Coordinates of C-alpha atoms and ligand atoms in Angstrom, one line a residue:
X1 CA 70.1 -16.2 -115.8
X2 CA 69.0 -16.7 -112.3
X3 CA 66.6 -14.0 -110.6
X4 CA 68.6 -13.6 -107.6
X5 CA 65.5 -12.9 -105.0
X6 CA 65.6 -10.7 -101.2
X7 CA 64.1 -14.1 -99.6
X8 CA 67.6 -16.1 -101.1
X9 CA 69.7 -13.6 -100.0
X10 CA 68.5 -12.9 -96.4
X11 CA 68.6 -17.2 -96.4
X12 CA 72.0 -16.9 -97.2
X13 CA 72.7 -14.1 -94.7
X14 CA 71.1 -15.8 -91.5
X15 CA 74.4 -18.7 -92.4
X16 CA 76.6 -15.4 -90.4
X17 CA 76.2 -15.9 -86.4
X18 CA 77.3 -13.3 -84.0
X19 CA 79.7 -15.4 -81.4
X20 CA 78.8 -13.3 -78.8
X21 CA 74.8 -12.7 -78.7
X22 CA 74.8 -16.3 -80.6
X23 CA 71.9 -15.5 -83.2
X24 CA 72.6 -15.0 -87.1
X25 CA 72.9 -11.1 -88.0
X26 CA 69.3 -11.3 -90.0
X27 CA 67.3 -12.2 -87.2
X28 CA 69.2 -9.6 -84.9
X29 CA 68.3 -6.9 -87.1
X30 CA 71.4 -6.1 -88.8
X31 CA 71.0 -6.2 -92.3
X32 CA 69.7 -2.8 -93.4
X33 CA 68.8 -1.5 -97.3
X34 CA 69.3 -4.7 -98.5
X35 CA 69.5 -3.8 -102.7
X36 CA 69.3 -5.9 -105.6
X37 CA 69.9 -4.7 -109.5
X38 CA 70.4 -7.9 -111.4
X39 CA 73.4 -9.8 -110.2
X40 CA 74.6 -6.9 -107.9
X41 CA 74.0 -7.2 -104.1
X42 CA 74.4 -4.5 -101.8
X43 CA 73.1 -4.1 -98.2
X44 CA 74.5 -2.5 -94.7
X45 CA 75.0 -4.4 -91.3
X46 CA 74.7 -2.3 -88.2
X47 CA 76.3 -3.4 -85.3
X48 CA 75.8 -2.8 -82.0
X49 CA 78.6 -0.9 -81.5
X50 CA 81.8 0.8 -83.6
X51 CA 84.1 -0.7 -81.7
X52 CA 83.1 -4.4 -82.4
X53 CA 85.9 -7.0 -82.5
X54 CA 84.0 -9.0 -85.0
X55 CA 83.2 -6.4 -87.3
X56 CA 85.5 -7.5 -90.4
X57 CA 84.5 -11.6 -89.3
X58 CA 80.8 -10.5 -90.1
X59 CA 81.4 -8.8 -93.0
X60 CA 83.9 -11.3 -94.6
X61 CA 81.2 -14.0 -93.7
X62 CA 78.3 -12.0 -95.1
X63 CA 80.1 -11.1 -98.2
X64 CA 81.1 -15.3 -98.7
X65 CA 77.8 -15.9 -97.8
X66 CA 75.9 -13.9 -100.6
X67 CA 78.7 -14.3 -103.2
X68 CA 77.5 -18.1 -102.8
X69 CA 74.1 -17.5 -103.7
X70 CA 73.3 -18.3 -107.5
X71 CA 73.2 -15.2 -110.0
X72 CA 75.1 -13.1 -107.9
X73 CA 77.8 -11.2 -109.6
X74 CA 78.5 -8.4 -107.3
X75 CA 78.6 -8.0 -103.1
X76 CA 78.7 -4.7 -101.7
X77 CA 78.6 -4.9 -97.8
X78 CA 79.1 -1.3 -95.6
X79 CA 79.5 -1.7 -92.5
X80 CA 78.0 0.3 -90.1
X81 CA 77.1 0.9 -86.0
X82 CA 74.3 2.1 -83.8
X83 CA 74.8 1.7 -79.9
X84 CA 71.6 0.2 -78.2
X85 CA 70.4 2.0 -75.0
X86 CA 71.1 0.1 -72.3
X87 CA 68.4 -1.7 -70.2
X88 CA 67.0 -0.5 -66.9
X89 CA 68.6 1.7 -64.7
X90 CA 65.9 1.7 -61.5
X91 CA 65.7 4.2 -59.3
X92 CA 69.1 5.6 -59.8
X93 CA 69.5 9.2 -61.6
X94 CA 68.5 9.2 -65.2
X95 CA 70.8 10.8 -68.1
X96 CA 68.8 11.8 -71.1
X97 CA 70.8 10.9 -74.2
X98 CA 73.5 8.8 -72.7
X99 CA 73.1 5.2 -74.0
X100 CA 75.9 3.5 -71.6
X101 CA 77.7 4.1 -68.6
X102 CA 80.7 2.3 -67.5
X103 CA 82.2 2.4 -64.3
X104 CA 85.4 1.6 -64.6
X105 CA 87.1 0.0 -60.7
X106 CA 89.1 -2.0 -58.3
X107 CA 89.5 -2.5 -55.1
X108 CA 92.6 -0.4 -54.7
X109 CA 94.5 2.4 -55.7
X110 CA 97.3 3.3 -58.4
X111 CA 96.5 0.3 -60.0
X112 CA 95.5 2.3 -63.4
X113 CA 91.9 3.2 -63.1
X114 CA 92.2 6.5 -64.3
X115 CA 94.9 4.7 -67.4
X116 CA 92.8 2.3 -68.1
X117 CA 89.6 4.6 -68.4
X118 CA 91.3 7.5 -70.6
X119 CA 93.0 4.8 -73.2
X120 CA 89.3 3.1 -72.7
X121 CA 87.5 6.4 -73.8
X122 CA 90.0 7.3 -76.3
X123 CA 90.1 4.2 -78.5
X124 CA 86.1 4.2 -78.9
X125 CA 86.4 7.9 -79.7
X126 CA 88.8 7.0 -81.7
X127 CA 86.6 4.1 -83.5
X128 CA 83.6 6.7 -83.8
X129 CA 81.8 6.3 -81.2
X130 CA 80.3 9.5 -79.1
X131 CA 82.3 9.3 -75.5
X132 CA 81.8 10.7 -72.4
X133 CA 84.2 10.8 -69.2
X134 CA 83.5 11.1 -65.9
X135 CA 85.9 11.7 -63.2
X136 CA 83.8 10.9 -60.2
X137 CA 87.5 10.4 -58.0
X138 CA 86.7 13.4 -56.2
X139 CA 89.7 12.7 -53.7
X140 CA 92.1 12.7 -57.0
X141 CA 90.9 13.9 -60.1
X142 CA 93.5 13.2 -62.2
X143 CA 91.4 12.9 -66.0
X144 CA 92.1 16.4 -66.8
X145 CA 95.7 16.4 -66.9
X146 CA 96.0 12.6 -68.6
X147 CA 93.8 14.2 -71.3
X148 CA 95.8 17.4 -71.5
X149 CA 92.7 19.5 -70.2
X150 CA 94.2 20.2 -66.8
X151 CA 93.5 23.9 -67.0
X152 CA 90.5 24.5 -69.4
X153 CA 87.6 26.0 -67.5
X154 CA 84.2 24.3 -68.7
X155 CA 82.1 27.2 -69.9
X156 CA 78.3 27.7 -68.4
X157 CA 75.5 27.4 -70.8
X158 CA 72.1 28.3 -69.1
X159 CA 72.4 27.0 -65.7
X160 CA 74.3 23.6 -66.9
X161 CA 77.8 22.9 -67.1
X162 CA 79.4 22.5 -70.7
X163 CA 82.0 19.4 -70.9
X164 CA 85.4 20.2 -72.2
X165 CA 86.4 18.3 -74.9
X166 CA 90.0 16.6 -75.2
X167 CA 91.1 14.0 -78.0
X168 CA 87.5 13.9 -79.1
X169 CA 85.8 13.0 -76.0
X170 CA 83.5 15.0 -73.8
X171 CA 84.7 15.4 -70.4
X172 CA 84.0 16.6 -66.7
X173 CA 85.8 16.8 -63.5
X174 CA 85.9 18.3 -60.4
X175 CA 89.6 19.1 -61.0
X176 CA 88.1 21.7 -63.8
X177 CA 85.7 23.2 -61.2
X178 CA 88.0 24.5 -58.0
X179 CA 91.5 26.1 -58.6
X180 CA 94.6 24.6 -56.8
X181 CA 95.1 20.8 -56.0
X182 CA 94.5 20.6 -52.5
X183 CA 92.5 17.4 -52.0
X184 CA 88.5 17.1 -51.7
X185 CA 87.7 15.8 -48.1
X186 CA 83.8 15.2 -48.8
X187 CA 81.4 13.8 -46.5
X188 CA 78.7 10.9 -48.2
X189 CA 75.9 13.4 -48.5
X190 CA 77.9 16.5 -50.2
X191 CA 79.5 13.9 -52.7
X192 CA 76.3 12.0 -53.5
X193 CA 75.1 15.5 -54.4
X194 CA 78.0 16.2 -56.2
X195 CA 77.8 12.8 -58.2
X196 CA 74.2 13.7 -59.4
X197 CA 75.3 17.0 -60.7
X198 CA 77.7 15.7 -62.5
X199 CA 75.2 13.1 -63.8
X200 CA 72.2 15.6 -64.4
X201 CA 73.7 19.6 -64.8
X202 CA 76.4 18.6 -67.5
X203 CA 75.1 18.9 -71.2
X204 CA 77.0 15.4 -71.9
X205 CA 74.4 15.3 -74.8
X206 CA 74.0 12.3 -76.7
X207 CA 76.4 9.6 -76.1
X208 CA 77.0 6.4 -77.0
X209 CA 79.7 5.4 -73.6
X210 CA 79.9 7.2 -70.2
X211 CA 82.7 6.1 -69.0
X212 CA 83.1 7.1 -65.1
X213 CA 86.5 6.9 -63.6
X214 CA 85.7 5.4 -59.9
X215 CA 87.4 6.7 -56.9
X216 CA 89.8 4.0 -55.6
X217 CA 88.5 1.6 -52.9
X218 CA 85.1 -0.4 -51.9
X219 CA 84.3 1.8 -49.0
X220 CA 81.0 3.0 -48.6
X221 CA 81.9 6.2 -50.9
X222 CA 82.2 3.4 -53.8
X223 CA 79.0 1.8 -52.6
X224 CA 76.7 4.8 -52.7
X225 CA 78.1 5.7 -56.2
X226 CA 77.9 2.5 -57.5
X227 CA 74.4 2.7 -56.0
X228 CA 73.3 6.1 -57.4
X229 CA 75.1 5.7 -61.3
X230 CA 73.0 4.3 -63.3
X231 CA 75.9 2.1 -64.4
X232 CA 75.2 -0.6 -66.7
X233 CA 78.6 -2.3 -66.1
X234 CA 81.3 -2.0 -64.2
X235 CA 85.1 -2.8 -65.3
X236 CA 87.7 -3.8 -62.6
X237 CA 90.9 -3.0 -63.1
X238 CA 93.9 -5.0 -61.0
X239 CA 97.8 -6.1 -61.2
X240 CA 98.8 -9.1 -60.8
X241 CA 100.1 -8.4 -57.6
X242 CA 98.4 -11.1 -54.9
X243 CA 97.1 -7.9 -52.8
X244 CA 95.8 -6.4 -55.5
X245 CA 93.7 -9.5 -57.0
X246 CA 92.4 -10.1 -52.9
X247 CA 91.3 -6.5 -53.6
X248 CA 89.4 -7.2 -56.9
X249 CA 87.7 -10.0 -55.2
X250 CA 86.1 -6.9 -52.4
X251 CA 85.1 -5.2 -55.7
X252 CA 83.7 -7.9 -57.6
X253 CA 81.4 -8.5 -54.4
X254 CA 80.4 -4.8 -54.0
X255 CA 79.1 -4.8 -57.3
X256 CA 77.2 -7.6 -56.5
X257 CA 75.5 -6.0 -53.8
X258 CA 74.2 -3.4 -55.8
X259 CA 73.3 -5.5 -58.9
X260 CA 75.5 -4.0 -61.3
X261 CA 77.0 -6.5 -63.9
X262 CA 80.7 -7.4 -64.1
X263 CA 81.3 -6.6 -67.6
X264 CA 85.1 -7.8 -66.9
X265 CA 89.1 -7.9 -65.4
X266 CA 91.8 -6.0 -67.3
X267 CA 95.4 -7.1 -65.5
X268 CA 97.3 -3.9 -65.7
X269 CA 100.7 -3.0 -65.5
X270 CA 100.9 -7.1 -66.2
X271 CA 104.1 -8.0 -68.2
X272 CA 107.2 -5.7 -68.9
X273 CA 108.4 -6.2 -72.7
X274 CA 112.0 -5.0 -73.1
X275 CA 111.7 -2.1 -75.8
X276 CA 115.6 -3.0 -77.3
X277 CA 114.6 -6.7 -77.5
X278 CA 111.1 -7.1 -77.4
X279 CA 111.6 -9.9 -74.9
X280 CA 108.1 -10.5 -72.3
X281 CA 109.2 -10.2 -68.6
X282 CA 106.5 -11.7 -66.1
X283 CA 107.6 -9.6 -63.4
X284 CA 104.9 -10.7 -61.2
X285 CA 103.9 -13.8 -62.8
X286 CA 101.7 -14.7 -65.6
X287 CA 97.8 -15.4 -65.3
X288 CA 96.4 -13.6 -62.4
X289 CA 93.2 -11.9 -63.8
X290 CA 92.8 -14.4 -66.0
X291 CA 92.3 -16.9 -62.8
X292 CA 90.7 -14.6 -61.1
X293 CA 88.3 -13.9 -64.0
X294 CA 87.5 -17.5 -64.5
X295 CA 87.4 -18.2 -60.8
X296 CA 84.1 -16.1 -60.6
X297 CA 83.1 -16.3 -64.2
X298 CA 83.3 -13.1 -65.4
X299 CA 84.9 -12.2 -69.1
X300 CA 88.6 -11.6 -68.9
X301 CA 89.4 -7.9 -70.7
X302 CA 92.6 -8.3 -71.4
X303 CA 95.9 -7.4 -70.0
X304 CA 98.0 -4.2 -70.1
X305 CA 101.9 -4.3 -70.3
X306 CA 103.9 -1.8 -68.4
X307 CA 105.5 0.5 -70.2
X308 CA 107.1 4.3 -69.9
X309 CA 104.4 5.5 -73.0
X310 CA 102.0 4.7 -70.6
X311 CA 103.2 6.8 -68.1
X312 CA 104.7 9.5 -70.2
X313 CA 101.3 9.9 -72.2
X314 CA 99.3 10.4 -68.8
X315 CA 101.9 12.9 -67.7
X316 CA 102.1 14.3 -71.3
X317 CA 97.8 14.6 -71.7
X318 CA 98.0 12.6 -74.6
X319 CA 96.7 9.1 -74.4
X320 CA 99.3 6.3 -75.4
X321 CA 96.6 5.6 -78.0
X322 CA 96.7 8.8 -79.2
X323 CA 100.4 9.5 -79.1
X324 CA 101.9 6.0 -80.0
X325 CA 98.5 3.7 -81.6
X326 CA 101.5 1.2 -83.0
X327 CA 103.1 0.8 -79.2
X328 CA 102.4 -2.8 -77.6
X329 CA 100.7 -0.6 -75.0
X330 CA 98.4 1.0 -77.1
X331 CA 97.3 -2.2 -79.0
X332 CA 96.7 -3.5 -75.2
X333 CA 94.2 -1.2 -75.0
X334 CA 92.6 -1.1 -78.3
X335 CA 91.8 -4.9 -77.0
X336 CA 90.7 -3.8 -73.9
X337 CA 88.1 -1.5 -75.0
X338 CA 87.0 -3.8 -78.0
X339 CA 86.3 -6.6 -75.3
X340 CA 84.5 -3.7 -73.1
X341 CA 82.3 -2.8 -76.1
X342 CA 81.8 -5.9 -76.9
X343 CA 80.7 -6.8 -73.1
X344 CA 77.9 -3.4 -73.7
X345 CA 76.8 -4.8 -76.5
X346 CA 76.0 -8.3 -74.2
X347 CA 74.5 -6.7 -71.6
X348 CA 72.5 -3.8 -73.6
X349 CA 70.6 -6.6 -75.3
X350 CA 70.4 -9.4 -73.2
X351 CA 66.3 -8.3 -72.1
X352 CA 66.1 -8.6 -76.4
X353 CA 67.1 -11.6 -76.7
X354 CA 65.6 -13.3 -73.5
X355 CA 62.1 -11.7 -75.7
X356 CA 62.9 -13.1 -79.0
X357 CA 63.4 -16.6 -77.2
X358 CA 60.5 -17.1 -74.7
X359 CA 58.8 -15.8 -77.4
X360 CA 59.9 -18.5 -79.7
Ligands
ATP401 N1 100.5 0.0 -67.9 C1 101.2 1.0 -67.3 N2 102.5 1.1 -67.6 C2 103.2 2.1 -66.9 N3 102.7 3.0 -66.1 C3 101.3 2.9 -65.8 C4 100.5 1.9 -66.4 N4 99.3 2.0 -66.0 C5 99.3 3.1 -65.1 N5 100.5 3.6 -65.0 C6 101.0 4.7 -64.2 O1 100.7 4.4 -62.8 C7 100.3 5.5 -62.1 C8 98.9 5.2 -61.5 O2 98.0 5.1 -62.5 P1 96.5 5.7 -62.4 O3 96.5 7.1 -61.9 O4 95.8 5.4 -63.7 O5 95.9 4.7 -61.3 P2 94.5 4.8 -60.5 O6 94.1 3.4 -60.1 O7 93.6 5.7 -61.2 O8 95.0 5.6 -59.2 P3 94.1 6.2 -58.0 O9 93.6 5.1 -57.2 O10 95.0 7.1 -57.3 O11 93.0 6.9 -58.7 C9 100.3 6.7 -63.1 O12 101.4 7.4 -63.0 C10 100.2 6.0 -64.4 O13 100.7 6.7 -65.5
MG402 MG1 92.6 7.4 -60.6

C-alpha cells in the first residue's frame, strides 16, 4: 500500500487557489493540524474570515484534491476562521482588540445606511463572527431601535461604558446615552470628542468587525470622522436614483481624500419583487451601482430589493435577517456582507501578500 506522506498532501493542497487573494490556501497559511493515520487524512483550513463566500468552494476543492492523492482512503476537512487585524491605521485613535472597522456611507440621506449596516452586522454575527456597532449619526441615531435596544441603558464598568448587546452584537449609541429624541446639534470639536469616546471609553472588547453607521452627507462632519476612525474600509450605500448615485460619486471622493479604501457599492432599495407573484419590478431602472462601481473600479456589493420586511424589521428591532433569513431581502443581505467580508479579508492582507511577493 502506498505511504501517503505530509509533503504529497500539502502538494496536492497548494492545486486549491483563493479567487480573491489569488495564492493557493497552503502558501497562505491555511492548512492547520494537517493528520495522517494510514489512508486517513484530516486537516483544518482557517479562513480569513467566517463569513467567506468561498468557504464550501475551498473545502470541496481541498477535499477532491487530497482524495486524489494515492493511498488515501479517508478526507476529513473542518473548516474554520480567524479574522486578520487590519493593517495600519496612522495617527487616527487606536482600539485595542478591534481587528476591523467599517464605515459604512453615502453621500446622502435615507438611502439605508443605518439598513444596510444592522442587516451587515447581523448576518456576520450571525456567521460567528465577534461584531461591533457604532452609531456615530449623532444627528439621528436610529441603531438602537432597528436592533430593538431603543431603551436599554448601557451599564458603567469602572469609568468605561459597557455596550449593549442586541441579536448578538455589541452596540453603542448616543441614542442610549441622553433621554428624549430631540436632535444632537454638535459643533466639529464637541463631536470629534464624542467620536473618540466612543472609539476609546466603550469596552467593545475583542472584535472581529466594527461596523460604524456614518452620519448622512460628505460635509466636513463626514470628513473629520472619516479622518479620525481608524477605518479600514468604507462601504457606500446608494439607490439607483440619478441624485443619489451623483451623491456617491461626492463620497467615493471624500474617501479618497483621506485615504481610506473603497471596500464597495450596495444599490439599495434597487428592485421591487411582487411578494404574490414574485415578479422583479425595476422601478428605477436596472444597473446603477453596478455602473457606477465599474465606472471608478471599485467592487460592486451587491443590491438590496425593496421590500415591507425591511422596513417592518427596522421599525420592529429585529433585523430582516433575523426575523425572515429565507426573505429575498434577507438573502440580499447575506450577499452583501459576504462580499463586505470578503473585501476585509482583501484589504487586511494586502501588506502580506505585497511581502510574500517582493520577497519572492
Ligand atoms: N431595502 C429596503 N426596503 C424597504 N425599506 C427600506 C429599505 N432600506 C431602507 N428602508 C427604509 O428606509 C428608511 C430609511 O432607511 P435608513 O434609516 O436605514 O436610511 P439612512 O441612510 O440611515 O438614513 P439617514 O441618512 O437618515 O441616517 C427606513 O424607514 C428603512 O426602514
Ligand atoms: Mg441612518
Amino acid at each position: 500500500m502506498t505511504q501517503v506522506s505530509e509533503q504529497g498532501v500539502l502538494d496536492a493542497l497548494r492545486q486549491v487557489r483563493d479567487p480573491d487573494l489569488h495564492k493557493d490556501i497552503v502558501a497562505l497559511g491555511f492548512v492547520k493540524d494537517l493528520r495522517i493515520e494510514g489512508g486517513d487524512v484530516s486537516f483544518r483550513i482557517v479562513l480569513t474570515t467566517p463569513a467567506c463566500p468561498v468557504r464550501e468552494q475551498l473545502q470541496q476543492q481541498s477535499e477532491e484534491a487530497v482524495r486524489a492523492v494515492a493511498g488515501v482512503t479517508s478526507v476529513r476537512v473542518t473548516m474554520d476562521a480567524e479574522v486578520p487585524k487590519g493593517r495600519g491605521l496612522g495617527e487616527k485613535v487606536t482600539v485595542p482588540g478591534v481587528r476591523n472597522i467599517v464605515a459604512v456611507s453615502s453621500g446622502k440621506g435615507g438611502v439605508g445606511k443605518s439598513t444596510v449596516a444592522v442587516n451587515l452586522a447581523a448576518v456576520l454575527a450571525q456567521d460567528g463572527a465577534r461584531v461591533g456597532l457604532m452609531d456615530a449619526d449623532v444627528y439621528g441615531p436610529n441603531v438602537p431601535l432597528m436592533l430593538g435596544a431603543g431603551k436599554v441603558r448601557p451599564e458603567i464598568s469602572g469609568n468605561k461604558l459597557v455596550p449593549v448587546e442586541a441579536h448578538g452584537i455589541k452596540m453603542m449609541s448616543m441614542a442610549l446615552l441622553k433621554p428624549g429624541d430631540e436632535p444632537m446639534i454638535l459643533r466639529g470639536p464637541i463631536l470629534h470628542g464624542l467620536v473618540r469616546q466612543f472609539l476609546q471609553d466603550v469596552l467593545w472588547g475583542e472584535l472581529d468587525y466594527l461596523i460604524v453607521d456614518m452620519p448622512p452627507g460628505t460635509g466636513d462632519v463626514q470628513l473629520s470622522l472619516a479622518q479620525l476612525v481608524p477605518v479600514q474600509g468604507a462601504v457606500l450605500v446608494t439607490t439607483p436614483q440619478e441624485v443619489a448615485v451623483a451623491d456617491v460619486r461626492r463620497a467615493l471622493r471624500m474617501f479618497e481624500t483621506v485615504a481610506v479604501p473603497i471596500l464597495g457599492i450596495v444599490e439599495n432599495m434597487s428592485y421591487f419583487v411582487a411578494p404574490d407573484t414574485g415578479t422583479r419590478y425595476d422601478i428605477f431602472g436596472a444597473g446603477g451601482g453596478q455602473k457606477l462601481a465599474e465606472a471608478y473600479g471599485v467592487p460592486f456589493l451587491g443590491a438590496v430589493p425593496l421590500g415591507l420586511e425591511v422596513r417592518e424589521g427596522g421599525d420592529r428591532g429585529v433585523p430582516v435577517v433575523v426575523g425572515q433569513p429565507e426573505s429575498v431581502q434577507a438573502k440580499a443581505f447575506r450577499h452583501v456582507a459576504e462580499e463586505v467580508a470578503r473585501q476585509v479579508s482583501i484589504e487586511a492582507m494586502k501588506p502580506e501578500l505585497k511581502i510574500v511577493m517582493s520577497g519572492a
